[in-house]
PDB file of N, CA, C and O in Angstrom:
ATOM      1  N   MET A   1      12.835  21.156  32.028  1.00 72.00           N
ATOM      2  CA  MET A   1      12.127  21.182  33.283  1.00 72.00           C
ATOM      3  C   MET A   1      13.066  20.710  34.389  1.00 72.00           C
ATOM      4  O   MET A   1      13.771  19.720  34.232  1.00 72.00           O
ATOM      5  N   GLY A   2      13.022  21.419  35.468  1.00 82.00           N
ATOM      6  CA  GLY A   2      13.876  21.110  36.601  1.00 82.00           C
ATOM      7  C   GLY A   2      13.214  20.132  37.564  1.00 82.00           C
ATOM      8  O   GLY A   2      12.128  19.595  37.329  1.00 82.00           O
ATOM      9  N   GLY A   3      13.867  19.910  38.681  1.00 85.00           N
ATOM     10  CA  GLY A   3      13.386  18.959  39.679  1.00 85.00           C
ATOM     11  C   GLY A   3      12.085  19.381  40.338  1.00 85.00           C
ATOM     12  O   GLY A   3      11.200  18.564  40.586  1.00 85.00           O
ATOM     13  N   TRP A   4      11.957  20.681  40.640  1.00 89.00           N
ATOM     14  CA  TRP A   4      10.746  21.152  41.322  1.00 89.00           C
ATOM     15  C   TRP A   4       9.506  21.051  40.439  1.00 89.00           C
ATOM     16  O   TRP A   4       8.407  20.767  40.932  1.00 89.00           O
ATOM     17  N   GLU A   5       9.675  21.261  39.152  1.00 92.00           N
ATOM     18  CA  GLU A   5       8.527  21.127  38.242  1.00 92.00           C
ATOM     19  C   GLU A   5       7.991  19.698  38.238  1.00 92.00           C
ATOM     20  O   GLU A   5       6.789  19.469  38.257  1.00 92.00           O
ATOM     21  N   TRP A   6       8.912  18.722  38.236  1.00 86.00           N
ATOM     22  CA  TRP A   6       8.492  17.311  38.265  1.00 86.00           C
ATOM     23  C   TRP A   6       7.801  16.971  39.579  1.00 86.00           C
ATOM     24  O   TRP A   6       6.826  16.209  39.594  1.00 86.00           O
ATOM     25  N   VAL A   7       8.286  17.513  40.665  1.00 89.00           N
ATOM     26  CA  VAL A   7       7.666  17.258  41.974  1.00 89.00           C
ATOM     27  C   VAL A   7       6.252  17.821  41.995  1.00 89.00           C
ATOM     28  O   VAL A   7       5.310  17.159  42.460  1.00 89.00           O
ATOM     29  N   ILE A   8       6.065  19.010  41.476  1.00 91.00           N
ATOM     30  CA  ILE A   8       4.739  19.633  41.452  1.00 91.00           C
ATOM     31  C   ILE A   8       3.795  18.816  40.566  1.00 91.00           C
ATOM     32  O   ILE A   8       2.647  18.561  40.945  1.00 91.00           O
ATOM     33  N   ILE A   9       4.270  18.384  39.407  1.00 89.00           N
ATOM     34  CA  ILE A   9       3.434  17.575  38.513  1.00 89.00           C
ATOM     35  C   ILE A   9       3.046  16.265  39.185  1.00 89.00           C
ATOM     36  O   ILE A   9       1.891  15.824  39.109  1.00 89.00           O
ATOM     37  N   LEU A  10       3.984  15.624  39.886  1.00 85.00           N
ATOM     38  CA  LEU A  10       3.703  14.371  40.578  1.00 85.00           C
ATOM     39  C   LEU A  10       2.672  14.562  41.690  1.00 85.00           C
ATOM     40  O   LEU A  10       1.752  13.757  41.837  1.00 85.00           O
ATOM     41  N   VAL A  11       2.785  15.640  42.449  1.00 88.00           N
ATOM     42  CA  VAL A  11       1.828  15.914  43.533  1.00 88.00           C
ATOM     43  C   VAL A  11       0.434  16.173  42.957  1.00 88.00           C
ATOM     44  O   VAL A  11      -0.568  15.644  43.467  1.00 88.00           O
ATOM     45  N   VAL A  12       0.346  16.941  41.893  1.00 89.00           N
ATOM     46  CA  VAL A  12      -0.950  17.219  41.271  1.00 89.00           C
ATOM     47  C   VAL A  12      -1.560  15.935  40.725  1.00 89.00           C
ATOM     48  O   VAL A  12      -2.760  15.677  40.904  1.00 89.00           O
ATOM     49  N   ALA A  13      -0.753  15.092  40.085  1.00 86.00           N
ATOM     50  CA  ALA A  13      -1.257  13.823  39.557  1.00 86.00           C
ATOM     51  C   ALA A  13      -1.735  12.919  40.686  1.00 86.00           C
ATOM     52  O   ALA A  13      -2.780  12.261  40.566  1.00 86.00           O
ATOM     53  N   LEU A  14      -1.022  12.898  41.809  1.00 86.00           N
ATOM     54  CA  LEU A  14      -1.437  12.095  42.956  1.00 86.00           C
ATOM     55  C   LEU A  14      -2.769  12.590  43.516  1.00 86.00           C
ATOM     56  O   LEU A  14      -3.636  11.798  43.888  1.00 86.00           O
ATOM     57  N   LEU A  15      -2.934  13.904  43.590  1.00 88.00           N
ATOM     58  CA  LEU A  15      -4.187  14.466  44.100  1.00 88.00           C
ATOM     59  C   LEU A  15      -5.357  14.189  43.154  1.00 88.00           C
ATOM     60  O   LEU A  15      -6.476  13.931  43.601  1.00 88.00           O
ATOM     61  N   LEU A  16      -5.116  14.252  41.850  1.00 86.00           N
ATOM     62  CA  LEU A  16      -6.184  14.039  40.881  1.00 86.00           C
ATOM     63  C   LEU A  16      -6.601  12.570  40.769  1.00 86.00           C
ATOM     64  O   LEU A  16      -7.786  12.252  40.735  1.00 86.00           O
ATOM     65  N   PHE A  17      -5.621  11.680  40.687  1.00 82.00           N
ATOM     66  CA  PHE A  17      -5.924  10.282  40.391  1.00 82.00           C
ATOM     67  C   PHE A  17      -5.882   9.370  41.605  1.00 82.00           C
ATOM     68  O   PHE A  17      -6.496   8.315  41.600  1.00 82.00           O
ATOM     69  N   GLY A  18      -5.128   9.694  42.612  1.00 85.00           N
ATOM     70  CA  GLY A  18      -4.957   8.799  43.753  1.00 85.00           C
ATOM     71  C   GLY A  18      -3.834   7.816  43.495  1.00 85.00           C
ATOM     72  O   GLY A  18      -3.437   7.580  42.356  1.00 85.00           O
ATOM     73  N   GLY A  19      -3.344   7.222  44.565  1.00 81.00           N
ATOM     74  CA  GLY A  19      -2.177   6.339  44.462  1.00 81.00           C
ATOM     75  C   GLY A  19      -2.448   5.069  43.687  1.00 81.00           C
ATOM     76  O   GLY A  19      -1.650   4.659  42.847  1.00 81.00           O
ATOM     77  N   SER A  20      -3.581   4.410  43.950  1.00 83.00           N
ATOM     78  CA  SER A  20      -3.849   3.129  43.294  1.00 83.00           C
ATOM     79  C   SER A  20      -4.110   3.301  41.796  1.00 83.00           C
ATOM     80  O   SER A  20      -3.646   2.512  40.980  1.00 83.00           O
ATOM     81  N   ARG A  21      -4.853   4.333  41.453  1.00 85.00           N
ATOM     82  CA  ARG A  21      -5.129   4.565  40.029  1.00 85.00           C
ATOM     83  C   ARG A  21      -3.855   4.969  39.294  1.00 85.00           C
ATOM     84  O   ARG A  21      -3.640   4.561  38.150  1.00 85.00           O
ATOM     85  N   LEU A  22      -3.016   5.751  39.937  1.00 83.00           N
ATOM     86  CA  LEU A  22      -1.750   6.159  39.328  1.00 83.00           C
ATOM     87  C   LEU A  22      -0.853   4.942  39.090  1.00 83.00           C
ATOM     88  O   LEU A  22      -0.203   4.840  38.044  1.00 83.00           O
ATOM     89  N   ALA A  23      -0.857   3.991  40.025  1.00 85.00           N
ATOM     90  CA  ALA A  23      -0.074   2.764  39.850  1.00 85.00           C
ATOM     91  C   ALA A  23      -0.633   1.939  38.682  1.00 85.00           C
ATOM     92  O   ALA A  23       0.127   1.372  37.891  1.00 85.00           O
ATOM     93  N   GLY A  24      -1.948   1.883  38.558  1.00 87.00           N
ATOM     94  CA  GLY A  24      -2.568   1.158  37.447  1.00 87.00           C
ATOM     95  C   GLY A  24      -2.243   1.788  36.108  1.00 87.00           C
ATOM     96  O   GLY A  24      -2.004   1.084  35.113  1.00 87.00           O
ATOM     97  N   ILE A  25      -2.233   3.112  36.073  1.00 85.00           N
ATOM     98  CA  ILE A  25      -1.877   3.821  34.838  1.00 85.00           C
ATOM     99  C   ILE A  25      -0.431   3.520  34.458  1.00 85.00           C
ATOM    100  O   ILE A  25      -0.119   3.261  33.299  1.00 85.00           O
ATOM    101  N   GLY A  26       0.463   3.522  35.443  1.00 86.00           N
ATOM    102  CA  GLY A  26       1.869   3.204  35.182  1.00 86.00           C
ATOM    103  C   GLY A  26       2.046   1.791  34.678  1.00 86.00           C
ATOM    104  O   GLY A  26       2.821   1.528  33.760  1.00 86.00           O
ATOM    105  N   LYS A  27       1.300   0.844  35.267  1.00 90.00           N
ATOM    106  CA  LYS A  27       1.379  -0.553  34.839  1.00 90.00           C
ATOM    107  C   LYS A  27       0.884  -0.706  33.404  1.00 90.00           C
ATOM    108  O   LYS A  27       1.491  -1.401  32.596  1.00 90.00           O
ATOM    109  N   GLY A  28      -0.203  -0.037  33.091  1.00 91.00           N
ATOM    110  CA  GLY A  28      -0.741  -0.094  31.724  1.00 91.00           C
ATOM    111  C   GLY A  28       0.205   0.514  30.711  1.00 91.00           C
ATOM    112  O   GLY A  28       0.381  -0.023  29.608  1.00 91.00           O
ATOM    113  N   MET A  29       0.828   1.611  31.070  1.00 91.00           N
ATOM    114  CA  MET A  29       1.788   2.248  30.163  1.00 91.00           C
ATOM    115  C   MET A  29       2.991   1.336  29.936  1.00 91.00           C
ATOM    116  O   MET A  29       3.479   1.203  28.810  1.00 91.00           O
ATOM    117  N   GLY A  30       3.483   0.703  30.999  1.00 93.00           N
ATOM    118  CA  GLY A  30       4.618  -0.211  30.874  1.00 93.00           C
ATOM    119  C   GLY A  30       4.290  -1.382  29.961  1.00 93.00           C
ATOM    120  O   GLY A  30       5.093  -1.782  29.123  1.00 93.00           O
ATOM    121  N   ARG A  31       3.081  -1.937  30.110  1.00 93.00           N
ATOM    122  CA  ARG A  31       2.656  -3.061  29.275  1.00 93.00           C
ATOM    123  C   ARG A  31       2.552  -2.623  27.813  1.00 93.00           C
ATOM    124  O   ARG A  31       2.987  -3.338  26.912  1.00 93.00           O
ATOM    125  N   SER A  32       2.008  -1.435  27.581  1.00 94.00           N
ATOM    126  CA  SER A  32       1.867  -0.933  26.214  1.00 94.00           C
ATOM    127  C   SER A  32       3.224  -0.721  25.557  1.00 94.00           C
ATOM    128  O   SER A  32       3.418  -1.080  24.388  1.00 94.00           O
ATOM    129  N   ILE A  33       4.147  -0.162  26.294  1.00 94.00           N
ATOM    130  CA  ILE A  33       5.494   0.071  25.743  1.00 94.00           C
ATOM    131  C   ILE A  33       6.171  -1.255  25.432  1.00 94.00           C
ATOM    132  O   ILE A  33       6.802  -1.408  24.382  1.00 94.00           O
ATOM    133  N   ARG A  34       6.021  -2.249  26.315  1.00 93.00           N
ATOM    134  CA  ARG A  34       6.620  -3.561  26.097  1.00 93.00           C
ATOM    135  C   ARG A  34       6.051  -4.222  24.841  1.00 93.00           C
ATOM    136  O   ARG A  34       6.792  -4.753  24.012  1.00 93.00           O
ATOM    137  N   GLU A  35       4.724  -4.185  24.675  1.00 93.00           N
ATOM    138  CA  GLU A  35       4.097  -4.771  23.487  1.00 93.00           C
ATOM    139  C   GLU A  35       4.539  -4.050  22.219  1.00 93.00           C
ATOM    140  O   GLU A  35       4.782  -4.676  21.192  1.00 93.00           O
ATOM    141  N   PHE A  36       4.648  -2.720  22.293  1.00 93.00           N
ATOM    142  CA  PHE A  36       5.098  -1.946  21.137  1.00 93.00           C
ATOM    143  C   PHE A  36       6.517  -2.342  20.735  1.00 93.00           C
ATOM    144  O   PHE A  36       6.807  -2.548  19.554  1.00 93.00           O
ATOM    145  N   LYS A  37       7.399  -2.498  21.715  1.00 92.00           N
ATOM    146  CA  LYS A  37       8.774  -2.888  21.424  1.00 92.00           C
ATOM    147  C   LYS A  37       8.830  -4.268  20.785  1.00 92.00           C
ATOM    148  O   LYS A  37       9.613  -4.512  19.862  1.00 92.00           O
ATOM    149  N   GLU A  38       7.997  -5.210  21.272  1.00 89.00           N
ATOM    150  CA  GLU A  38       7.964  -6.549  20.690  1.00 89.00           C
ATOM    151  C   GLU A  38       7.500  -6.507  19.238  1.00 89.00           C
ATOM    152  O   GLU A  38       8.049  -7.203  18.383  1.00 89.00           O
ATOM    153  N   GLU A  39       6.501  -5.694  18.936  1.00 88.00           N
ATOM    154  CA  GLU A  39       6.007  -5.586  17.560  1.00 88.00           C
ATOM    155  C   GLU A  39       7.045  -4.950  16.657  1.00 88.00           C
ATOM    156  O   GLU A  39       7.235  -5.384  15.525  1.00 88.00           O
ATOM    157  N   VAL A  40       7.729  -3.921  17.136  1.00 87.00           N
ATOM    158  CA  VAL A  40       8.767  -3.270  16.332  1.00 87.00           C
ATOM    159  C   VAL A  40       9.911  -4.247  16.084  1.00 87.00           C
ATOM    160  O   VAL A  40      10.446  -4.323  14.986  1.00 87.00           O
ATOM    161  N   LYS A  41      10.255  -5.023  17.094  1.00 85.00           N
ATOM    162  CA  LYS A  41      11.320  -6.015  16.943  1.00 85.00           C
ATOM    163  C   LYS A  41      10.921  -7.069  15.911  1.00 85.00           C
ATOM    164  O   LYS A  41      11.739  -7.490  15.109  1.00 85.00           O
ATOM    165  N   GLY A  42       9.662  -7.459  15.886  1.00 78.00           N
ATOM    166  CA  GLY A  42       9.177  -8.421  14.907  1.00 78.00           C
ATOM    167  C   GLY A  42       9.243  -7.877  13.496  1.00 78.00           C
ATOM    168  O   GLY A  42       9.542  -8.598  12.557  1.00 78.00           O
ATOM    169  N   VAL A  43       8.988  -6.588  13.311  1.00 72.00           N
ATOM    170  CA  VAL A  43       9.053  -5.963  11.993  1.00 72.00           C
ATOM    171  C   VAL A  43      10.508  -5.851  11.545  1.00 72.00           C
ATOM    172  O   VAL A  43      10.819  -6.045  10.379  1.00 72.00           O
ATOM    173  N   ASP A  44      11.422  -5.583  12.463  1.00 65.00           N
ATOM    174  CA  ASP A  44      12.832  -5.444  12.120  1.00 65.00           C
ATOM    175  C   ASP A  44      13.452  -6.760  11.653  1.00 65.00           C
ATOM    176  O   ASP A  44      14.439  -6.770  10.949  1.00 65.00           O
ATOM    177  N   ASP A  45      12.873  -7.891  12.062  1.00 61.00           N
ATOM    178  CA  ASP A  45      13.414  -9.183  11.656  1.00 61.00           C
ATOM    179  C   ASP A  45      13.235  -9.428  10.165  1.00 61.00           C
ATOM    180  O   ASP A  45      13.885 -10.275   9.601  1.00 61.00           O
ATOM    181  N   GLY A  46      12.355  -8.700   9.530  1.00 59.00           N
ATOM    182  CA  GLY A  46      12.145  -8.842   8.099  1.00 59.00           C
ATOM    183  C   GLY A  46      10.823  -9.508   7.797  1.00 59.00           C
ATOM    184  O   GLY A  46      10.196 -10.113   8.646  1.00 59.00           O
ATOM    185  N   PRO A  47      10.396  -9.395   6.537  1.00 57.00           N
ATOM    186  CA  PRO A  47       9.092  -9.934   6.165  1.00 57.00           C
ATOM    187  C   PRO A  47       9.043 -11.457   6.191  1.00 57.00           C
ATOM    188  O   PRO A  47       8.013 -12.044   6.413  1.00 57.00           O
ATOM    189  N   GLY A  48      10.161 -12.147   6.008  1.00 54.00           N
ATOM    190  CA  GLY A  48      10.167 -13.601   6.007  1.00 54.00           C
ATOM    191  C   GLY A  48      10.226 -14.207   7.394  1.00 54.00           C
ATOM    192  O   GLY A  48      10.047 -15.395   7.568  1.00 54.00           O
ATOM    193  N   ALA A  49      10.495 -13.392   8.402  1.00 52.00           N
ATOM    194  CA  ALA A  49      10.667 -13.904   9.760  1.00 52.00           C
ATOM    195  C   ALA A  49       9.439 -13.638  10.613  1.00 52.00           C
ATOM    196  O   ALA A  49       9.526 -13.059  11.674  1.00 52.00           O
ATOM    197  N   THR A  50       8.294 -14.067  10.136  1.00 51.00           N
ATOM    198  CA  THR A  50       7.080 -13.865  10.919  1.00 51.00           C
ATOM    199  C   THR A  50       6.982 -14.937  11.984  1.00 51.00           C
ATOM    200  O   THR A  50       7.416 -16.071  11.798  1.00 51.00           O
ATOM    201  N   ARG A  51       6.401 -14.577  13.101  1.00 54.00           N
ATOM    202  CA  ARG A  51       6.246 -15.528  14.197  1.00 54.00           C
ATOM    203  C   ARG A  51       5.058 -16.450  13.971  1.00 54.00           C
ATOM    204  O   ARG A  51       5.042 -17.550  14.452  1.00 54.00           O
ATOM    205  N   HIS A  52       4.061 -15.984  13.256  1.00 58.00           N
ATOM    206  CA  HIS A  52       2.841 -16.748  13.063  1.00 58.00           C
ATOM    207  C   HIS A  52       2.688 -17.087  11.581  1.00 58.00           C
ATOM    208  O   HIS A  52       2.054 -16.375  10.832  1.00 58.00           O
ATOM    209  N   ASP A  53       3.307 -18.182  11.171  1.00 59.00           N
ATOM    210  CA  ASP A  53       3.159 -18.616   9.787  1.00 59.00           C
ATOM    211  C   ASP A  53       1.795 -19.270   9.622  1.00 59.00           C
ATOM    212  O   ASP A  53       1.366 -20.067  10.457  1.00 59.00           O
ATOM    213  N   GLU A  54       1.131 -18.944   8.547  1.00 69.00           N
ATOM    214  CA  GLU A  54      -0.201 -19.470   8.311  1.00 69.00           C
ATOM    215  C   GLU A  54      -0.180 -20.276   7.017  1.00 69.00           C
ATOM    216  O   GLU A  54       0.289 -19.810   5.993  1.00 69.00           O
ATOM    217  N   VAL A  55      -0.664 -21.489   7.085  1.00 73.00           N
ATOM    218  CA  VAL A  55      -0.734 -22.349   5.910  1.00 73.00           C
ATOM    219  C   VAL A  55      -2.162 -22.300   5.386  1.00 73.00           C
ATOM    220  O   VAL A  55      -3.108 -22.543   6.117  1.00 73.00           O
ATOM    221  N   VAL A  56      -2.284 -21.964   4.115  1.00 72.00           N
ATOM    222  CA  VAL A  56      -3.599 -21.869   3.491  1.00 72.00           C
ATOM    223  C   VAL A  56      -3.721 -22.986   2.476  1.00 72.00           C
ATOM    224  O   VAL A  56      -2.861 -23.159   1.617  1.00 72.00           O
ATOM    225  N   ASP A  57      -4.801 -23.754   2.570  1.00 76.00           N
ATOM    226  CA  ASP A  57      -5.053 -24.839   1.633  1.00 76.00           C
ATOM    227  C   ASP A  57      -5.870 -24.265   0.484  1.00 76.00           C
ATOM    228  O   ASP A  57      -6.973 -23.765   0.687  1.00 76.00           O
ATOM    229  N   ALA A  58      -5.331 -24.300  -0.717  1.00 72.00           N
ATOM    230  CA  ALA A  58      -6.007 -23.695  -1.860  1.00 72.00           C
ATOM    231  C   ALA A  58      -6.082 -24.686  -3.013  1.00 72.00           C
ATOM    232  O   ALA A  58      -5.301 -25.628  -3.110  1.00 72.00           O
ATOM    233  N   GLU A  59      -7.025 -24.457  -3.893  1.00 76.00           N
ATOM    234  CA  GLU A  59      -7.218 -25.313  -5.050  1.00 76.00           C
ATOM    235  C   GLU A  59      -7.455 -24.430  -6.265  1.00 76.00           C
ATOM    236  O   GLU A  59      -8.243 -23.491  -6.218  1.00 76.00           O
ATOM    237  N   ILE A  60      -6.759 -24.730  -7.369  1.00 74.00           N
ATOM    238  CA  ILE A  60      -6.935 -23.954  -8.591  1.00 74.00           C
ATOM    239  C   ILE A  60      -8.053 -24.614  -9.393  1.00 74.00           C
ATOM    240  O   ILE A  60      -8.014 -25.814  -9.653  1.00 74.00           O
ATOM    241  N   VAL A  61      -9.029 -23.828  -9.759  1.00 75.00           N
ATOM    242  CA  VAL A  61     -10.181 -24.344 -10.489  1.00 75.00           C
ATOM    243  C   VAL A  61     -10.150 -23.794 -11.902  1.00 75.00           C
ATOM    244  O   VAL A  61     -10.057 -22.593 -12.114  1.00 75.00           O
ATOM    245  N   GLN A  62     -10.211 -24.693 -12.885  1.00 73.00           N
ATOM    246  CA  GLN A  62     -10.228 -24.301 -14.288  1.00 73.00           C
ATOM    247  C   GLN A  62     -11.682 -24.046 -14.695  1.00 73.00           C
ATOM    248  O   GLN A  62     -12.528 -24.914 -14.539  1.00 73.00           O
ATOM    249  N   PRO A  63     -11.997 -22.854 -15.196  1.00 69.00           N
ATOM    250  CA  PRO A  63     -13.387 -22.595 -15.596  1.00 69.00           C
ATOM    251  C   PRO A  63     -13.757 -23.416 -16.835  1.00 69.00           C
ATOM    252  O   PRO A  63     -12.925 -23.663 -17.711  1.00 69.00           O
ATOM    253  N   GLU A  64     -15.008 -23.854 -16.873  1.00 73.00           N
ATOM    254  CA  GLU A  64     -15.472 -24.608 -18.034  1.00 73.00           C
ATOM    255  C   GLU A  64     -15.701 -23.645 -19.194  1.00 73.00           C
ATOM    256  O   GLU A  64     -16.248 -22.566 -19.008  1.00 73.00           O
ATOM    257  N   ILE A  65     -15.286 -24.045 -20.379  1.00 70.00           N
ATOM    258  CA  ILE A  65     -15.443 -23.190 -21.557  1.00 70.00           C
ATOM    259  C   ILE A  65     -16.626 -23.698 -22.353  1.00 70.00           C
ATOM    260  O   ILE A  65     -16.691 -24.877 -22.713  1.00 70.00           O
ATOM    261  N   ASP A  66     -17.571 -22.812 -22.598  1.00 68.00           N
ATOM    262  CA  ASP A  66     -18.758 -23.149 -23.372  1.00 68.00           C
ATOM    263  C   ASP A  66     -18.381 -23.064 -24.853  1.00 68.00           C
ATOM    264  O   ASP A  66     -18.020 -21.993 -25.355  1.00 68.00           O
ATOM    265  N   PRO A  67     -18.468 -24.165 -25.611  1.00 63.00           N
ATOM    266  CA  PRO A  67     -18.062 -24.124 -27.027  1.00 63.00           C
ATOM    267  C   PRO A  67     -18.932 -23.177 -27.845  1.00 63.00           C
ATOM    268  O   PRO A  67     -18.446 -22.537 -28.777  1.00 63.00           O
ATOM    269  N   GLU A  68     -20.218 -23.039 -27.526  1.00 68.00           N
ATOM    270  CA  GLU A  68     -21.103 -22.119 -28.263  1.00 68.00           C
ATOM    271  C   GLU A  68     -20.659 -20.674 -28.065  1.00 68.00           C
ATOM    272  O   GLU A  68     -20.635 -19.886 -28.999  1.00 68.00           O
ATOM    273  N   ARG A  69     -20.287 -20.325 -26.841  1.00 62.00           N
ATOM    274  CA  ARG A  69     -19.866 -18.952 -26.546  1.00 62.00           C
ATOM    275  C   ARG A  69     -18.555 -18.637 -27.252  1.00 62.00           C
ATOM    276  O   ARG A  69     -18.336 -17.538 -27.719  1.00 62.00           O
ATOM    277  N   LYS A  70     -17.671 -19.628 -27.310  1.00 56.00           N
ATOM    278  CA  LYS A  70     -16.374 -19.422 -27.959  1.00 56.00           C
ATOM    279  C   LYS A  70     -16.558 -19.099 -29.431  1.00 56.00           C
ATOM    280  O   LYS A  70     -15.891 -18.231 -29.984  1.00 56.00           O
ATOM    281  N   HIS A  71     -17.504 -19.758 -30.105  1.00 57.00           N
ATOM    282  CA  HIS A  71     -17.756 -19.481 -31.522  1.00 57.00           C
ATOM    283  C   HIS A  71     -18.399 -18.126 -31.722  1.00 57.00           C
ATOM    284  O   HIS A  71     -18.133 -17.444 -32.708  1.00 57.00           O
ATOM    285  N   ARG A  72     -19.262 -17.679 -30.793  1.00 60.00           N
ATOM    286  CA  ARG A  72     -19.913 -16.366 -30.912  1.00 60.00           C
ATOM    287  C   ARG A  72     -18.916 -15.230 -30.758  1.00 60.00           C
ATOM    288  O   ARG A  72     -19.079 -14.187 -31.369  1.00 60.00           O
ATOM    289  N   GLU A  73     -17.907 -15.408 -29.910  1.00 58.00           N
ATOM    290  CA  GLU A  73     -16.923 -14.348 -29.667  1.00 58.00           C
ATOM    291  C   GLU A  73     -15.974 -14.196 -30.848  1.00 58.00           C
ATOM    292  O   GLU A  73     -15.373 -13.168 -31.035  1.00 58.00           O
ATOM    293  N   SER A  74     -15.796 -15.220 -31.671  1.00 54.00           N
ATOM    294  CA  SER A  74     -14.854 -15.187 -32.791  1.00 54.00           C
ATOM    295  C   SER A  74     -15.387 -14.416 -33.957  1.00 54.00           C
ATOM    296  O   SER A  74     -16.457 -14.193 -34.242  1.00 54.00           O
TER     297      SER A  74
END
């Protein structure tokens, strides 16, 4: 696409959306691209390099063994 095609597209977009809405769309697109780049950069750092480490408190519970059931299964 040449220069005149871009000018025509810009004029049509200005007529359809107006200047303020077009600026808002551009701002939203810029923010989306920035967030996408940050997420991709976080993935490239590797699985061990997460920004939000979460500590989970867990407890291992040993199930009680019923002696009657153990004899029936044998």
